[in-house]
mmCIF file of N, CA and C in Angstrom:
data_model
loop_
_atom_site.group_PDB
_atom_site.id
_atom_site.type_symbol
_atom_site.label_atom_id
_atom_site.label_comp_id
_atom_site.label_asym_id
_atom_site.label_seq_id
_atom_site.Cartn_x
_atom_site.Cartn_y
_atom_site.Cartn_z
ATOM 1 N N MET F 1 57.775 135.687 -31.998
ATOM 2 C CA MET F 1 59.181 135.619 -32.316
ATOM 3 C C MET F 1 59.438 135.845 -33.794
ATOM 4 N N PHE F 2 58.576 135.323 -34.650
ATOM 5 C CA PHE F 2 58.720 135.600 -36.074
ATOM 6 C C PHE F 2 57.991 136.904 -36.363
ATOM 7 N N GLY F 3 58.468 137.639 -37.335
ATOM 8 C CA GLY F 3 57.845 138.906 -37.673
ATOM 9 C C GLY F 3 58.456 140.087 -36.957
ATOM 10 N N CYS F 4 59.354 139.828 -36.018
ATOM 11 C CA CYS F 4 60.044 140.912 -35.329
ATOM 12 C C CYS F 4 61.465 140.438 -35.018
ATOM 13 N N ILE F 5 62.292 141.377 -34.597
ATOM 14 C CA ILE F 5 63.657 141.026 -34.201
ATOM 15 C C ILE F 5 63.686 140.904 -32.687
ATOM 16 N N ASN F 6 64.151 139.768 -32.198
ATOM 17 C CA ASN F 6 64.242 139.512 -30.768
ATOM 18 C C ASN F 6 65.552 140.053 -30.216
ATOM 19 N N ARG F 7 65.485 140.636 -29.021
ATOM 20 C CA ARG F 7 66.662 141.145 -28.323
ATOM 21 C C ARG F 7 66.553 140.751 -26.854
ATOM 22 N N VAL F 8 67.681 140.757 -26.169
ATOM 23 C CA VAL F 8 67.689 140.481 -24.734
ATOM 24 C C VAL F 8 66.986 141.633 -24.021
ATOM 25 N N CYS F 9 66.040 141.308 -23.145
ATOM 26 C CA CYS F 9 65.300 142.341 -22.406
ATOM 27 C C CYS F 9 66.109 142.889 -21.239
ATOM 28 N N ASP F 10 66.703 142.007 -20.444
ATOM 29 C CA ASP F 10 67.476 142.408 -19.267
ATOM 30 C C ASP F 10 68.771 141.601 -19.252
ATOM 31 N N PRO F 11 69.903 142.211 -19.658
ATOM 32 C CA PRO F 11 71.173 141.467 -19.728
ATOM 33 C C PRO F 11 71.607 140.847 -18.398
ATOM 34 N N ASN F 12 71.127 141.392 -17.284
ATOM 35 C CA ASN F 12 71.497 140.854 -15.970
ATOM 36 C C ASN F 12 70.593 139.719 -15.525
ATOM 37 N N ASN F 13 69.527 139.461 -16.267
ATOM 38 C CA ASN F 13 68.573 138.427 -15.887
ATOM 39 C C ASN F 13 68.018 137.760 -17.148
ATOM 40 N N MET F 14 68.922 137.138 -17.918
ATOM 41 C CA MET F 14 68.530 136.546 -19.198
ATOM 42 C C MET F 14 67.745 135.254 -19.006
ATOM 43 N N THR F 15 66.749 135.063 -19.859
ATOM 44 C CA THR F 15 65.998 133.811 -19.862
ATOM 45 C C THR F 15 66.841 132.731 -20.559
ATOM 46 N N THR F 16 66.450 131.485 -20.403
ATOM 47 C CA THR F 16 67.157 130.396 -21.082
ATOM 48 C C THR F 16 67.079 130.575 -22.593
ATOM 49 N N LEU F 17 65.921 130.996 -23.096
ATOM 50 C CA LEU F 17 65.764 131.234 -24.532
ATOM 51 C C LEU F 17 66.750 132.303 -25.005
ATOM 52 N N GLU F 18 66.886 133.388 -24.254
ATOM 53 C CA GLU F 18 67.834 134.449 -24.609
ATOM 54 C C GLU F 18 69.272 133.942 -24.552
ATOM 55 N N LYS F 19 69.595 133.157 -23.535
ATOM 56 C CA LYS F 19 70.960 132.623 -23.397
ATOM 57 C C LYS F 19 71.327 131.706 -24.559
ATOM 58 N N LYS F 20 70.352 131.035 -25.144
ATOM 59 C CA LYS F 20 70.619 130.119 -26.258
ATOM 60 C C LYS F 20 70.568 130.790 -27.622
ATOM 61 N N HIS F 21 69.968 131.989 -27.711
ATOM 62 C CA HIS F 21 69.731 132.583 -29.025
ATOM 63 C C HIS F 21 70.354 133.950 -29.260
ATOM 64 N N ALA F 22 70.577 134.735 -28.234
ATOM 65 C CA ALA F 22 71.137 136.076 -28.446
ATOM 66 C C ALA F 22 72.585 135.958 -28.912
ATOM 67 N N PRO F 23 72.935 136.615 -30.018
ATOM 68 C CA PRO F 23 74.322 136.556 -30.492
ATOM 69 C C PRO F 23 75.295 137.133 -29.461
ATOM 70 N N VAL F 24 76.458 136.511 -29.374
ATOM 71 C CA VAL F 24 77.539 136.982 -28.504
ATOM 72 C C VAL F 24 78.649 137.495 -29.413
ATOM 73 N N ILE F 25 79.053 138.745 -29.194
ATOM 74 C CA ILE F 25 80.077 139.394 -30.015
ATOM 75 C C ILE F 25 81.366 139.471 -29.215
ATOM 76 N N SER F 26 82.473 139.019 -29.820
ATOM 77 C CA SER F 26 83.785 139.085 -29.166
ATOM 78 C C SER F 26 84.748 139.859 -30.051
ATOM 79 N N VAL F 27 85.428 140.837 -29.442
ATOM 80 C CA VAL F 27 86.440 141.641 -30.139
ATOM 81 C C VAL F 27 87.613 141.836 -29.189
ATOM 82 N N PRO F 28 88.790 142.195 -29.719
ATOM 83 C CA PRO F 28 89.915 142.476 -28.825
ATOM 84 C C PRO F 28 89.573 143.630 -27.881
ATOM 85 N N SER F 29 90.101 143.575 -26.670
ATOM 86 C CA SER F 29 89.825 144.636 -25.702
ATOM 87 C C SER F 29 90.617 145.904 -26.003
ATOM 88 N N TYR F 30 91.715 145.773 -26.753
ATOM 89 C CA TYR F 30 92.536 146.943 -27.079
ATOM 90 C C TYR F 30 92.983 146.848 -28.530
ATOM 91 N N PHE F 31 92.802 147.924 -29.259
ATOM 92 C CA PHE F 31 93.306 148.017 -30.632
ATOM 93 C C PHE F 31 93.360 149.489 -31.003
ATOM 94 N N LYS F 32 94.145 149.793 -32.017
ATOM 95 C CA LYS F 32 94.325 151.176 -32.457
ATOM 96 C C LYS F 32 93.492 151.453 -33.701
ATOM 97 N N ALA F 33 93.262 152.738 -33.962
ATOM 98 C CA ALA F 33 92.553 153.137 -35.173
ATOM 99 C C ALA F 33 93.332 152.660 -36.392
ATOM 100 N N ASN F 34 92.609 152.355 -37.455
ATOM 101 C CA ASN F 34 93.176 151.859 -38.714
ATOM 102 C C ASN F 34 93.838 150.496 -38.563
ATOM 103 N N GLN F 35 93.395 149.738 -37.587
ATOM 104 C CA GLN F 35 93.903 148.386 -37.359
ATOM 105 C C GLN F 35 92.798 147.393 -37.709
ATOM 106 N N THR F 36 93.179 146.291 -38.334
ATOM 107 C CA THR F 36 92.222 145.224 -38.609
ATOM 108 C C THR F 36 92.076 144.372 -37.359
ATOM 109 N N ILE F 37 90.838 144.206 -36.925
ATOM 110 C CA ILE F 37 90.553 143.332 -35.788
ATOM 111 C C ILE F 37 89.727 142.154 -36.301
ATOM 112 N N TYR F 38 89.617 141.140 -35.475
ATOM 113 C CA TYR F 38 88.793 139.983 -35.815
ATOM 114 C C TYR F 38 87.576 139.968 -34.899
ATOM 115 N N VAL F 39 86.411 140.018 -35.518
ATOM 116 C CA VAL F 39 85.136 140.009 -34.812
ATOM 117 C C VAL F 39 84.603 138.580 -34.857
ATOM 118 N N THR F 40 84.333 138.020 -33.689
ATOM 119 C CA THR F 40 83.759 136.678 -33.618
ATOM 120 C C THR F 40 82.325 136.795 -33.119
ATOM 121 N N ALA F 41 81.432 136.122 -33.810
ATOM 122 C CA ALA F 41 80.021 136.100 -33.422
ATOM 123 C C ALA F 41 79.595 134.648 -33.275
ATOM 124 N N GLN F 42 79.024 134.345 -32.128
ATOM 125 C CA GLN F 42 78.481 133.004 -31.918
ATOM 126 C C GLN F 42 77.071 133.150 -31.381
ATOM 127 N N VAL F 43 76.318 132.096 -31.497
ATOM 128 C CA VAL F 43 74.929 132.136 -31.062
ATOM 129 C C VAL F 43 74.842 131.621 -29.639
ATOM 130 N N GLY F 44 74.537 132.531 -28.727
ATOM 131 C CA GLY F 44 74.238 132.181 -27.350
ATOM 132 C C GLY F 44 75.412 132.036 -26.408
ATOM 133 N N ASN F 45 75.126 132.348 -25.144
ATOM 134 C CA ASN F 45 76.056 132.045 -24.050
ATOM 135 C C ASN F 45 76.026 130.552 -23.757
ATOM 136 N N ILE F 46 74.883 129.948 -23.993
ATOM 137 C CA ILE F 46 74.735 128.492 -23.954
ATOM 138 C C ILE F 46 74.736 128.072 -25.421
ATOM 139 N N ILE F 47 75.658 127.224 -25.812
ATOM 140 C CA ILE F 47 75.804 126.855 -27.219
ATOM 141 C C ILE F 47 74.502 126.261 -27.759
ATOM 142 N N HIS F 48 74.080 126.783 -28.886
ATOM 143 C CA HIS F 48 72.852 126.337 -29.552
ATOM 144 C C HIS F 48 73.148 125.076 -30.357
ATOM 145 N N GLY F 49 72.371 124.051 -30.156
ATOM 146 C CA GLY F 49 72.540 122.812 -30.910
ATOM 147 C C GLY F 49 72.203 122.992 -32.382
ATOM 148 N N MET F 50 72.692 122.066 -33.181
ATOM 149 C CA MET F 50 72.437 122.085 -34.622
ATOM 150 C C MET F 50 71.937 120.696 -35.007
ATOM 151 N N ASP F 51 70.629 120.560 -35.199
ATOM 152 C CA ASP F 51 70.095 119.276 -35.639
ATOM 153 C C ASP F 51 68.954 119.523 -36.624
ATOM 154 N N PRO F 52 68.493 118.496 -37.324
ATOM 155 C CA PRO F 52 67.507 118.684 -38.392
ATOM 156 C C PRO F 52 66.202 119.358 -37.957
ATOM 157 N N ASN F 53 65.872 119.301 -36.684
ATOM 158 C CA ASN F 53 64.631 119.908 -36.211
ATOM 159 C C ASN F 53 64.811 121.314 -35.649
ATOM 160 N N HIS F 54 66.053 121.694 -35.328
ATOM 161 C CA HIS F 54 66.292 122.968 -34.640
ATOM 162 C C HIS F 54 67.734 123.382 -34.886
ATOM 163 N N TRP F 55 67.920 124.429 -35.713
ATOM 164 C CA TRP F 55 69.278 124.855 -36.032
ATOM 165 C C TRP F 55 69.320 126.342 -36.347
ATOM 166 N N ILE F 56 70.528 126.888 -36.384
ATOM 167 C CA ILE F 56 70.758 128.274 -36.777
ATOM 168 C C ILE F 56 70.944 128.285 -38.287
ATOM 169 N N GLN F 57 70.157 129.096 -38.979
ATOM 170 C CA GLN F 57 70.187 129.124 -40.440
ATOM 171 C C GLN F 57 71.263 130.054 -40.987
ATOM 172 N N TRP F 58 71.478 131.199 -40.316
ATOM 173 C CA TRP F 58 72.502 132.131 -40.787
ATOM 174 C C TRP F 58 72.901 133.105 -39.683
ATOM 175 N N ILE F 59 74.070 133.708 -39.867
ATOM 176 C CA ILE F 59 74.558 134.798 -39.010
ATOM 177 C C ILE F 59 75.021 135.919 -39.932
ATOM 178 N N GLU F 60 74.609 137.146 -39.611
ATOM 179 C CA GLU F 60 75.085 138.338 -40.317
ATOM 180 C C GLU F 60 75.861 139.222 -39.347
ATOM 181 N N VAL F 61 76.956 139.815 -39.842
ATOM 182 C CA VAL F 61 77.735 140.786 -39.073
ATOM 183 C C VAL F 61 77.675 142.108 -39.830
ATOM 184 N N HIS F 62 77.277 143.170 -39.130
ATOM 185 C CA HIS F 62 77.176 144.514 -39.706
ATOM 186 C C HIS F 62 78.100 145.453 -38.935
ATOM 187 N N ALA F 63 78.676 146.427 -39.626
ATOM 188 C CA ALA F 63 79.459 147.496 -38.997
ATOM 189 C C ALA F 63 78.860 148.816 -39.457
ATOM 190 N N ASP F 64 78.375 149.606 -38.503
ATOM 191 C CA ASP F 64 77.696 150.870 -38.829
ATOM 192 C C ASP F 64 76.660 150.677 -39.933
ATOM 193 N N ASN F 65 75.841 149.648 -39.783
ATOM 194 C CA ASN F 65 74.725 149.326 -40.691
ATOM 195 C C ASN F 65 75.138 148.828 -42.072
ATOM 196 N N ALA F 66 76.425 148.596 -42.292
ATOM 197 C CA ALA F 66 76.884 147.999 -43.554
ATOM 198 C C ALA F 66 77.105 146.505 -43.327
ATOM 199 N N LEU F 67 76.549 145.682 -44.199
ATOM 200 C CA LEU F 67 76.736 144.235 -44.088
ATOM 201 C C LEU F 67 78.191 143.888 -44.382
ATOM 202 N N ILE F 68 78.836 143.219 -43.443
ATOM 203 C CA ILE F 68 80.232 142.797 -43.583
ATOM 204 C C ILE F 68 80.304 141.327 -43.988
ATOM 205 N N SER F 69 79.414 140.523 -43.406
ATOM 206 C CA SER F 69 79.467 139.085 -43.657
ATOM 207 C C SER F 69 78.093 138.466 -43.412
ATOM 208 N N ARG F 70 77.784 137.460 -44.222
ATOM 209 C CA ARG F 70 76.605 136.623 -43.982
ATOM 210 C C ARG F 70 77.053 135.186 -44.211
ATOM 211 N N THR F 71 76.882 134.369 -43.199
ATOM 212 C CA THR F 71 77.273 132.967 -43.268
ATOM 213 C C THR F 71 76.032 132.108 -43.083
ATOM 214 N N GLU F 72 75.829 131.177 -43.993
ATOM 215 C CA GLU F 72 74.683 130.269 -43.935
ATOM 216 C C GLU F 72 75.135 128.938 -43.336
ATOM 217 N N PHE F 73 74.232 128.320 -42.588
ATOM 218 C CA PHE F 73 74.514 127.041 -41.936
ATOM 219 C C PHE F 73 73.443 126.031 -42.313
ATOM 220 N N SER F 74 73.778 124.770 -42.160
ATOM 221 C CA SER F 74 72.805 123.695 -42.333
ATOM 222 C C SER F 74 72.710 122.958 -41.000
ATOM 223 N N PRO F 75 71.707 122.109 -40.838
ATOM 224 C CA PRO F 75 71.619 121.335 -39.602
ATOM 225 C C PRO F 75 72.849 120.447 -39.373
ATOM 226 N N GLN F 76 73.593 120.162 -40.444
ATOM 227 C CA GLN F 76 74.781 119.321 -40.315
ATOM 228 C C GLN F 76 76.018 120.111 -39.869
ATOM 229 N N SER F 77 75.929 121.441 -39.831
ATOM 230 C CA SER F 77 77.066 122.249 -39.369
ATOM 231 C C SER F 77 77.334 121.923 -37.905
ATOM 232 N N PRO F 78 78.611 121.845 -37.509
ATOM 233 C CA PRO F 78 78.907 121.493 -36.124
ATOM 234 C C PRO F 78 78.528 122.582 -35.123
ATOM 235 N N SER F 79 78.564 123.858 -35.546
ATOM 236 C CA SER F 79 78.208 124.958 -34.652
ATOM 237 C C SER F 79 77.925 126.200 -35.482
ATOM 238 N N ALA F 80 77.334 127.199 -34.837
ATOM 239 C CA ALA F 80 77.038 128.466 -35.506
ATOM 240 C C ALA F 80 77.951 129.538 -34.916
ATOM 241 N N ILE F 81 79.110 129.700 -35.547
ATOM 242 C CA ILE F 81 80.091 130.682 -35.104
ATOM 243 C C ILE F 81 80.840 131.186 -36.334
ATOM 244 N N VAL F 82 81.113 132.491 -36.366
ATOM 245 C CA VAL F 82 81.868 133.077 -37.473
ATOM 246 C C VAL F 82 82.894 134.057 -36.921
ATOM 247 N N THR F 83 83.992 134.193 -37.641
ATOM 248 C CA THR F 83 85.011 135.197 -37.335
ATOM 249 C C THR F 83 85.315 135.933 -38.625
ATOM 250 N N VAL F 84 85.228 137.271 -38.569
ATOM 251 C CA VAL F 84 85.455 138.085 -39.761
ATOM 252 C C VAL F 84 86.440 139.208 -39.446
ATOM 253 N N PRO F 85 87.308 139.545 -40.414
ATOM 254 C CA PRO F 85 88.208 140.679 -40.219
ATOM 255 C C PRO F 85 87.454 141.984 -40.462
ATOM 256 N N LEU F 86 87.846 143.022 -39.722
ATOM 257 C CA LEU F 86 87.212 144.329 -39.873
ATOM 258 C C LEU F 86 88.245 145.417 -39.619
ATOM 259 N N LEU F 87 88.414 146.312 -40.583
ATOM 260 C CA LEU F 87 89.284 147.470 -40.418
ATOM 261 C C LEU F 87 88.496 148.534 -39.662
ATOM 262 N N VAL F 88 88.975 148.894 -38.474
ATOM 263 C CA VAL F 88 88.273 149.872 -37.641
ATOM 264 C C VAL F 88 89.057 151.177 -37.651
ATOM 265 N N GLN F 89 88.429 152.227 -38.168
ATOM 266 C CA GLN F 89 89.081 153.526 -38.252
ATOM 267 C C GLN F 89 88.596 154.484 -37.174
ATOM 268 N N LYS F 90 87.400 154.230 -36.658
ATOM 269 C CA LYS F 90 86.780 155.128 -35.684
ATOM 270 C C LYS F 90 85.794 154.315 -34.856
ATOM 271 N N GLU F 91 85.146 154.982 -33.912
ATOM 272 C CA GLU F 91 84.100 154.307 -33.152
ATOM 273 C C GLU F 91 83.106 153.677 -34.125
ATOM 274 N N THR F 92 82.803 152.409 -33.903
ATOM 275 C CA THR F 92 81.970 151.640 -34.829
ATOM 276 C C THR F 92 80.948 150.830 -34.042
ATOM 277 N N THR F 93 79.726 150.823 -34.527
ATOM 278 C CA THR F 93 78.698 149.986 -33.915
ATOM 279 C C THR F 93 78.613 148.676 -34.687
ATOM 280 N N LEU F 94 78.881 147.590 -33.985
ATOM 281 C CA LEU F 94 78.748 146.253 -34.558
ATOM 282 C C LEU F 94 77.352 145.741 -34.238
ATOM 283 N N LYS F 95 76.746 145.091 -35.206
ATOM 284 C CA LYS F 95 75.438 144.480 -35.000
ATOM 285 C C LYS F 95 75.506 143.079 -35.586
ATOM 286 N N VAL F 96 75.048 142.109 -34.813
ATOM 287 C CA VAL F 96 75.000 140.727 -35.285
ATOM 288 C C VAL F 96 73.551 140.265 -35.234
ATOM 289 N N LEU F 97 73.107 139.697 -36.346
ATOM 290 C CA LEU F 97 71.778 139.096 -36.432
ATOM 291 C C LEU F 97 71.953 137.617 -36.743
ATOM 292 N N GLU F 98 71.083 136.801 -36.183
ATOM 293 C CA GLU F 98 71.081 135.376 -36.505
ATOM 294 C C GLU F 98 69.646 134.911 -36.585
ATOM 295 N N ARG F 99 69.449 133.831 -37.351
ATOM 296 C CA ARG F 99 68.095 133.285 -37.489
ATOM 297 C C ARG F 99 68.064 131.815 -37.110
ATOM 298 N N CYS F 100 67.226 131.526 -36.129
ATOM 299 C CA CYS F 100 66.945 130.155 -35.709
ATOM 300 C C CYS F 100 65.683 129.710 -36.447
ATOM 301 N N ASN F 101 65.680 128.482 -36.947
ATOM 302 C CA ASN F 101 64.524 128.014 -37.717
ATOM 303 C C ASN F 101 63.246 127.942 -36.875
ATOM 304 N N LEU F 102 63.365 127.823 -35.548
ATOM 305 C CA LEU F 102 62.182 127.753 -34.686
ATOM 306 C C LEU F 102 61.878 129.051 -33.943
ATOM 307 N N HIS F 103 62.920 129.826 -33.617
ATOM 308 C CA HIS F 103 62.747 130.977 -32.725
ATOM 309 C C HIS F 103 63.036 132.324 -33.369
ATOM 310 N N GLY F 104 63.149 132.364 -34.689
ATOM 311 C CA GLY F 104 63.237 133.623 -35.403
ATOM 312 C C GLY F 104 64.582 134.316 -35.363
ATOM 313 N N ILE F 105 64.539 135.624 -35.653
ATOM 314 C CA ILE F 105 65.748 136.443 -35.758
ATOM 315 C C ILE F 105 66.062 137.079 -34.409
ATOM 316 N N TRP F 106 67.349 137.026 -34.059
ATOM 317 C CA TRP F 106 67.851 137.615 -32.815
ATOM 318 C C TRP F 106 68.971 138.586 -33.150
ATOM 319 N N GLU F 107 69.076 139.652 -32.356
ATOM 320 C CA GLU F 107 70.077 140.692 -32.605
ATOM 321 C C GLU F 107 70.799 141.079 -31.322
ATOM 322 N N SER F 108 72.093 141.338 -31.465
ATOM 323 C CA SER F 108 72.905 141.948 -30.406
ATOM 324 C C SER F 108 73.760 143.014 -31.060
ATOM 325 N N SER F 109 74.155 144.011 -30.276
ATOM 326 C CA SER F 109 75.039 145.043 -30.812
ATOM 327 C C SER F 109 76.080 145.418 -29.766
ATOM 328 N N GLN F 110 77.160 146.006 -30.259
ATOM 329 C CA GLN F 110 78.259 146.416 -29.386
ATOM 330 C C GLN F 110 79.014 147.542 -30.080
ATOM 331 N N VAL F 111 79.360 148.574 -29.321
ATOM 332 C CA VAL F 111 80.163 149.670 -29.854
ATOM 333 C C VAL F 111 81.624 149.360 -29.567
ATOM 334 N N VAL F 112 82.473 149.482 -30.595
ATOM 335 C CA VAL F 112 83.913 149.295 -30.412
ATOM 336 C C VAL F 112 84.595 150.632 -30.673
ATOM 337 N N VAL F 113 85.585 150.941 -29.822
ATOM 338 C CA VAL F 113 86.272 152.226 -29.900
ATOM 339 C C VAL F 113 87.769 151.982 -29.908
ATOM 340 N N PRO F 114 88.471 152.425 -30.963
ATOM 341 C CA PRO F 114 89.927 152.267 -30.975
ATOM 342 C C PRO F 114 90.574 153.145 -29.907
ATOM 343 N N ALA F 115 91.754 152.730 -29.461
ATOM 344 C CA ALA F 115 92.487 153.504 -28.445
ATOM 345 C C ALA F 115 93.099 154.738 -29.074
#
């Protein structure tokens, strides 16, 4: 898990580890070009706990390989979730990376297309 980037192997048959660690990206279902949207990234379909022995250290949001946001967390943070504004002018690939102190870096991506 450390030394590589973890990704979901089969989205239709996710393991418990994947459900707790793979970033989930949420964006509006409809928006126009040159409109600012809000991208929300959270860790897991099953909410990942935050305690001194096991927590999410950071979340990064990228748009077309450009870093948009990096948020750091501590074990005292109530949850690992971020929302960032993004001006979308054209089809854009969003990528979210997060790091769990025990299970390494996880990545998810999603293409967003304005109407």
